[in-house]
JSON list of C-alpha atoms in Angstrom, two decimals:
[
{"chain": "A", "resi": 109, "resn": "MET", "atom": "CA", "xyz": [-12.07, -6.80, 22.55]},
{"chain": "A", "resi": 110, "resn": "ILE", "atom": "CA", "xyz": [-11.83, -3.49, 24.38]},
{"chain": "A", "resi": 111, "resn": "GLY", "atom": "CA", "xyz": [-13.23, -3.25, 27.87]},
{"chain": "A", "resi": 112, "resn": "VAL", "atom": "CA", "xyz": [-14.63, 0.18, 28.68]},
{"chain": "A", "resi": 113, "resn": "ILE", "atom": "CA", "xyz": [-14.16, 0.69, 32.38]},
{"chain": "A", "resi": 114, "resn": "ASP", "atom": "CA", "xyz": [-15.47, 4.23, 32.79]},
{"chain": "A", "resi": 115, "resn": "THR", "atom": "CA", "xyz": [-16.48, 7.09, 30.52]},
{"chain": "A", "resi": 116, "resn": "ASP", "atom": "CA", "xyz": [-18.46, 9.30, 32.88]},
{"chain": "A", "resi": 117, "resn": "GLY", "atom": "CA", "xyz": [-17.81, 13.01, 33.30]},
{"chain": "A", "resi": 118, "resn": "GLU", "atom": "CA", "xyz": [-14.27, 14.16, 32.97]},
{"chain": "A", "resi": 119, "resn": "CYS", "atom": "CA", "xyz": [-12.65, 10.73, 33.04]},
{"chain": "A", "resi": 120, "resn": "ALA", "atom": "CA", "xyz": [-12.49, 7.89, 30.53]},
{"chain": "A", "resi": 121, "resn": "GLU", "atom": "CA", "xyz": [-10.78, 4.56, 31.15]},
{"chain": "A", "resi": 122, "resn": "TRP", "atom": "CA", "xyz": [-10.32, 1.42, 29.06]},
{"chain": "A", "resi": 123, "resn": "ALA", "atom": "CA", "xyz": [-8.59, -1.96, 29.29]},
{"chain": "A", "resi": 124, "resn": "PHE", "atom": "CA", "xyz": [-7.13, -3.49, 26.13]},
{"chain": "A", "resi": 125, "resn": "PRO", "atom": "CA", "xyz": [-5.81, -7.02, 25.67]},
{"chain": "A", "resi": 126, "resn": "ALA", "atom": "CA", "xyz": [-2.11, -7.29, 24.88]},
{"chain": "A", "resi": 127, "resn": "GLU", "atom": "CA", "xyz": [-2.74, -8.02, 21.20]},
{"chain": "A", "resi": 128, "resn": "PRO", "atom": "CA", "xyz": [-1.40, -6.37, 18.02]},
{"chain": "A", "resi": 129, "resn": "GLY", "atom": "CA", "xyz": [-4.66, -4.47, 17.38]},
{"chain": "A", "resi": 130, "resn": "ALA", "atom": "CA", "xyz": [-4.53, -2.78, 20.80]},
{"chain": "A", "resi": 131, "resn": "VAL", "atom": "CA", "xyz": [-2.63, 0.26, 19.54]},
{"chain": "A", "resi": 132, "resn": "ARG", "atom": "CA", "xyz": [-5.16, 1.02, 16.81]},
{"chain": "A", "resi": 133, "resn": "THR", "atom": "CA", "xyz": [-8.10, 0.41, 19.15]},
{"chain": "A", "resi": 134, "resn": "ALA", "atom": "CA", "xyz": [-6.57, 2.63, 21.85]},
{"chain": "A", "resi": 135, "resn": "ARG", "atom": "CA", "xyz": [-6.00, 5.44, 19.35]},
{"chain": "A", "resi": 136, "resn": "HIS", "atom": "CA", "xyz": [-9.62, 5.23, 18.21]},
{"chain": "A", "resi": 137, "resn": "ALA", "atom": "CA", "xyz": [-10.99, 5.20, 21.78]},
{"chain": "A", "resi": 138, "resn": "VAL", "atom": "CA", "xyz": [-8.82, 8.14, 22.87]},
{"chain": "A", "resi": 139, "resn": "ARG", "atom": "CA", "xyz": [-9.68, 10.21, 19.80]},
{"chain": "A", "resi": 140, "resn": "GLY", "atom": "CA", "xyz": [-13.39, 9.52, 20.39]},
{"chain": "A", "resi": 141, "resn": "ALA", "atom": "CA", "xyz": [-13.22, 10.64, 24.03]},
{"chain": "A", "resi": 142, "resn": "LEU", "atom": "CA", "xyz": [-11.31, 13.80, 23.14]},
{"chain": "A", "resi": 143, "resn": "HIS", "atom": "CA", "xyz": [-13.84, 14.59, 20.42]},
{"chain": "A", "resi": 144, "resn": "ALA", "atom": "CA", "xyz": [-16.73, 14.13, 22.88]},
{"chain": "A", "resi": 145, "resn": "TRP", "atom": "CA", "xyz": [-15.01, 16.55, 25.29]},
{"chain": "A", "resi": 146, "resn": "GLY", "atom": "CA", "xyz": [-14.27, 19.11, 22.56]},
{"chain": "A", "resi": 147, "resn": "LEU", "atom": "CA", "xyz": [-10.50, 18.63, 22.95]},
{"chain": "A", "resi": 148, "resn": "GLU", "atom": "CA", "xyz": [-9.58, 18.08, 19.30]},
{"chain": "A", "resi": 149, "resn": "ALA", "atom": "CA", "xyz": [-6.79, 20.67, 19.71]},
{"chain": "A", "resi": 150, "resn": "VAL", "atom": "CA", "xyz": [-4.72, 18.14, 21.68]},
{"chain": "A", "resi": 151, "resn": "GLY", "atom": "CA", "xyz": [-5.98, 15.09, 19.78]},
{"chain": "A", "resi": 152, "resn": "ASP", "atom": "CA", "xyz": [-3.01, 14.46, 17.50]},
{"chain": "A", "resi": 153, "resn": "VAL", "atom": "CA", "xyz": [-0.33, 14.74, 20.19]},
{"chain": "A", "resi": 154, "resn": "THR", "atom": "CA", "xyz": [-2.39, 12.71, 22.69]},
{"chain": "A", "resi": 155, "resn": "VAL", "atom": "CA", "xyz": [-3.01, 9.92, 20.18]},
{"chain": "A", "resi": 156, "resn": "LEU", "atom": "CA", "xyz": [0.67, 9.87, 19.17]},
{"chain": "A", "resi": 157, "resn": "LEU", "atom": "CA", "xyz": [1.89, 9.59, 22.76]},
{"chain": "A", "resi": 158, "resn": "VAL", "atom": "CA", "xyz": [-0.72, 6.97, 23.69]},
{"chain": "A", "resi": 159, "resn": "SER", "atom": "CA", "xyz": [0.35, 4.97, 20.61]},
{"chain": "A", "resi": 160, "resn": "GLU", "atom": "CA", "xyz": [3.97, 5.08, 21.73]},
{"chain": "A", "resi": 161, "resn": "LEU", "atom": "CA", "xyz": [3.19, 3.99, 25.30]},
{"chain": "A", "resi": 162, "resn": "VAL", "atom": "CA", "xyz": [0.76, 1.23, 24.31]},
{"chain": "A", "resi": 163, "resn": "THR", "atom": "CA", "xyz": [3.34, -0.03, 21.80]},
{"chain": "A", "resi": 164, "resn": "ASN", "atom": "CA", "xyz": [5.93, -0.16, 24.60]},
{"chain": "A", "resi": 165, "resn": "SER", "atom": "CA", "xyz": [3.50, -2.10, 26.78]},
{"chain": "A", "resi": 166, "resn": "LEU", "atom": "CA", "xyz": [2.83, -4.57, 23.95]},
{"chain": "A", "resi": 167, "resn": "ARG", "atom": "CA", "xyz": [6.54, -5.04, 23.37]},
{"chain": "A", "resi": 168, "resn": "TYR", "atom": "CA", "xyz": [7.44, -5.83, 26.97]},
{"chain": "A", "resi": 169, "resn": "ALA", "atom": "CA", "xyz": [4.31, -6.90, 28.89]},
{"chain": "A", "resi": 170, "resn": "SER", "atom": "CA", "xyz": [1.93, -9.78, 28.35]},
{"chain": "A", "resi": 171, "resn": "GLY", "atom": "CA", "xyz": [-1.14, -8.71, 30.31]},
{"chain": "A", "resi": 172, "resn": "PRO", "atom": "CA", "xyz": [-3.91, -6.17, 29.83]},
{"chain": "A", "resi": 173, "resn": "ILE", "atom": "CA", "xyz": [-3.06, -2.56, 29.02]},
{"chain": "A", "resi": 174, "resn": "GLY", "atom": "CA", "xyz": [-4.99, 0.19, 30.73]},
{"chain": "A", "resi": 175, "resn": "VAL", "atom": "CA", "xyz": [-5.48, 3.66, 29.25]},
{"chain": "A", "resi": 176, "resn": "ARG", "atom": "CA", "xyz": [-7.01, 6.45, 31.31]},
{"chain": "A", "resi": 177, "resn": "LEU", "atom": "CA", "xyz": [-7.80, 10.08, 30.44]},
{"chain": "A", "resi": 178, "resn": "GLU", "atom": "CA", "xyz": [-8.69, 12.70, 33.01]},
{"chain": "A", "resi": 179, "resn": "ARG", "atom": "CA", "xyz": [-9.58, 16.30, 32.24]},
{"chain": "A", "resi": 180, "resn": "ARG", "atom": "CA", "xyz": [-8.29, 18.42, 35.13]},
{"chain": "A", "resi": 181, "resn": "SER", "atom": "CA", "xyz": [-9.21, 21.90, 36.27]},
{"chain": "A", "resi": 182, "resn": "PRO", "atom": "CA", "xyz": [-6.50, 24.29, 37.52]},
{"chain": "A", "resi": 183, "resn": "ALA", "atom": "CA", "xyz": [-5.17, 23.23, 40.90]},
{"chain": "A", "resi": 184, "resn": "VAL", "atom": "CA", "xyz": [-6.96, 24.84, 43.84]},
{"chain": "A", "resi": 185, "resn": "GLY", "atom": "CA", "xyz": [-4.82, 27.72, 45.06]},
{"chain": "A", "resi": 186, "resn": "ASN", "atom": "CA", "xyz": [-2.63, 27.53, 41.94]},
{"chain": "A", "resi": 187, "resn": "PRO", "atom": "CA", "xyz": [-4.57, 28.85, 38.93]},
{"chain": "A", "resi": 188, "resn": "ALA", "atom": "CA", "xyz": [-1.26, 29.31, 37.08]},
{"chain": "A", "resi": 189, "resn": "SER", "atom": "CA", "xyz": [-1.16, 25.54, 36.65]},
{"chain": "A", "resi": 190, "resn": "GLY", "atom": "CA", "xyz": [-3.96, 25.85, 34.08]},
{"chain": "A", "resi": 191, "resn": "PRO", "atom": "CA", "xyz": [-6.36, 23.18, 32.87]},
{"chain": "A", "resi": 192, "resn": "ALA", "atom": "CA", "xyz": [-4.73, 19.92, 31.80]},
{"chain": "A", "resi": 193, "resn": "LEU", "atom": "CA", "xyz": [-5.32, 16.49, 30.35]},
{"chain": "A", "resi": 194, "resn": "LEU", "atom": "CA", "xyz": [-3.77, 13.68, 32.38]},
{"chain": "A", "resi": 195, "resn": "VAL", "atom": "CA", "xyz": [-3.13, 10.50, 30.39]},
{"chain": "A", "resi": 196, "resn": "GLU", "atom": "CA", "xyz": [-2.08, 7.21, 31.99]},
{"chain": "A", "resi": 197, "resn": "VAL", "atom": "CA", "xyz": [-1.02, 3.94, 30.36]},
{"chain": "A", "resi": 198, "resn": "SER", "atom": "CA", "xyz": [-0.68, 0.94, 32.69]},
{"chain": "A", "resi": 199, "resn": "ASP", "atom": "CA", "xyz": [0.52, -2.62, 32.26]},
{"chain": "A", "resi": 200, "resn": "PRO", "atom": "CA", "xyz": [1.41, -5.55, 34.55]},
{"chain": "A", "resi": 201, "resn": "LEU", "atom": "CA", "xyz": [5.19, -5.26, 34.06]},
{"chain": "A", "resi": 202, "resn": "PRO", "atom": "CA", "xyz": [6.72, -3.76, 37.23]},
{"chain": "A", "resi": 203, "resn": "ASP", "atom": "CA", "xyz": [9.88, -2.41, 35.59]},
{"chain": "A", "resi": 204, "resn": "PRO", "atom": "CA", "xyz": [9.70, 1.29, 34.73]},
{"chain": "A", "resi": 205, "resn": "PRO", "atom": "CA", "xyz": [10.62, 2.25, 31.17]},
{"chain": "A", "resi": 206, "resn": "ARG", "atom": "CA", "xyz": [13.93, 3.99, 30.59]},
{"chain": "A", "resi": 207, "resn": "GLU", "atom": "CA", "xyz": [14.40, 6.93, 28.30]},
{"chain": "A", "resi": 208, "resn": "ARG", "atom": "CA", "xyz": [17.31, 6.37, 25.95]},
{"chain": "A", "resi": 209, "resn": "VAL", "atom": "CA", "xyz": [18.96, 8.14, 23.06]},
{"chain": "A", "resi": 210, "resn": "ALA", "atom": "CA", "xyz": [18.11, 6.45, 19.79]},
{"chain": "A", "resi": 211, "resn": "GLU", "atom": "CA", "xyz": [20.61, 6.40, 16.96]},
{"chain": "A", "resi": 212, "resn": "ALA", "atom": "CA", "xyz": [19.55, 7.91, 13.62]},
{"chain": "A", "resi": 213, "resn": "ASP", "atom": "CA", "xyz": [18.89, 4.50, 12.04]},
{"chain": "A", "resi": 214, "resn": "ASP", "atom": "CA", "xyz": [17.27, 2.83, 15.10]},
{"chain": "A", "resi": 215, "resn": "GLU", "atom": "CA", "xyz": [13.72, 1.63, 14.49]},
{"chain": "A", "resi": 216, "resn": "GLY", "atom": "CA", "xyz": [12.65, 2.27, 18.08]},
{"chain": "A", "resi": 217, "resn": "GLY", "atom": "CA", "xyz": [13.70, 3.99, 21.25]},
{"chain": "A", "resi": 218, "resn": "ARG", "atom": "CA", "xyz": [12.07, 7.38, 20.74]},
{"chain": "A", "resi": 219, "resn": "GLY", "atom": "CA", "xyz": [8.76, 6.90, 22.56]},
{"chain": "A", "resi": 220, "resn": "LEU", "atom": "CA", "xyz": [9.72, 8.24, 25.98]},
{"chain": "A", "resi": 221, "resn": "HIS", "atom": "CA", "xyz": [11.69, 11.05, 24.38]},
{"chain": "A", "resi": 222, "resn": "LEU", "atom": "CA", "xyz": [8.53, 12.07, 22.50]},
{"chain": "A", "resi": 223, "resn": "VAL", "atom": "CA", "xyz": [6.54, 11.92, 25.73]},
{"chain": "A", "resi": 224, "resn": "ALA", "atom": "CA", "xyz": [9.11, 14.05, 27.57]},
{"chain": "A", "resi": 225, "resn": "ALA", "atom": "CA", "xyz": [9.41, 16.59, 24.76]},
{"chain": "A", "resi": 226, "resn": "SER", "atom": "CA", "xyz": [5.67, 16.91, 24.06]},
{"chain": "A", "resi": 227, "resn": "SER", "atom": "CA", "xyz": [4.14, 16.97, 27.52]},
{"chain": "A", "resi": 228, "resn": "ARG", "atom": "CA", "xyz": [4.06, 19.53, 30.31]},
{"chain": "A", "resi": 229, "resn": "ARG", "atom": "CA", "xyz": [5.30, 16.85, 32.69]},
{"chain": "A", "resi": 230, "resn": "TRP", "atom": "CA", "xyz": [5.45, 13.05, 32.84]},
{"chain": "A", "resi": 231, "resn": "GLY", "atom": "CA", "xyz": [6.53, 10.21, 35.07]},
{"chain": "A", "resi": 232, "resn": "THR", "atom": "CA", "xyz": [6.02, 6.63, 36.20]},
{"chain": "A", "resi": 233, "resn": "ARG", "atom": "CA", "xyz": [4.62, 5.03, 39.32]},
{"chain": "A", "resi": 234, "resn": "HIS", "atom": "CA", "xyz": [4.32, 1.51, 40.67]},
{"chain": "A", "resi": 235, "resn": "GLY", "atom": "CA", "xyz": [0.90, 0.05, 41.33]},
{"chain": "A", "resi": 236, "resn": "LYS", "atom": "CA", "xyz": [-0.51, -3.08, 42.94]},
{"chain": "A", "resi": 237, "resn": "SER", "atom": "CA", "xyz": [-0.04, -5.08, 39.76]},
{"chain": "A", "resi": 238, "resn": "GLY", "atom": "CA", "xyz": [2.49, -3.32, 37.56]},
{"chain": "A", "resi": 239, "resn": "LYS", "atom": "CA", "xyz": [3.31, 0.22, 36.57]},
{"chain": "A", "resi": 240, "resn": "THR", "atom": "CA", "xyz": [1.75, 3.32, 35.10]},
{"chain": "A", "resi": 241, "resn": "VAL", "atom": "CA", "xyz": [3.42, 5.78, 32.75]},
{"chain": "A", "resi": 242, "resn": "TRP", "atom": "CA", "xyz": [1.62, 9.11, 32.78]},
{"chain": "A", "resi": 243, "resn": "PHE", "atom": "CA", "xyz": [1.88, 12.45, 31.06]},
{"chain": "A", "resi": 244, "resn": "GLU", "atom": "CA", "xyz": [0.10, 15.75, 31.31]},
{"chain": "A", "resi": 245, "resn": "LEU", "atom": "CA", "xyz": [-0.79, 18.11, 28.46]},
{"chain": "A", "resi": 246, "resn": "ALA", "atom": "CA", "xyz": [-1.81, 21.72, 28.89]},
{"chain": "A", "resi": 247, "resn": "LEU", "atom": "CA", "xyz": [-5.26, 22.44, 27.50]},
{"chain": "A", "resi": 248, "resn": "PRO", "atom": "CA", "xyz": [-5.12, 25.59, 25.38]},
{"chain": "A", "resi": 249, "resn": "GLY", "atom": "CA", "xyz": [-7.84, 28.21, 25.39]},
{"chain": "A", "resi": 250, "resn": "GLU", "atom": "CA", "xyz": [-9.67, 27.16, 28.53]}
]
């Protein structure tokens, strides 16, 4: 069962149990929020990257997985930064993920590379009960 934490305004946040269906449910929730905000233009890439990060959380963590979207306006005093979508995926495992080079026949190992290659910027941070991997996508045409 998905727990909707917040969907007001320019922020949407969910908690998913660490179960096999979490990836599909997260994709559906994210796509729905982006549709409601009129951000279909970044829907496919956002859903792909969320899928990769939730899959990583499922593979290595055993607790709930948080997904958060925040639509951001250009930074005050820095309009060149442009509008952006901040996406965060959190889990209770404290160890940050490591980007690695996957071999051609590897079945995994490309998730963080996709995040790095597809986003404007990305990173990780430690929290009170685990870690968060985040990425930011530029919002075109705003």
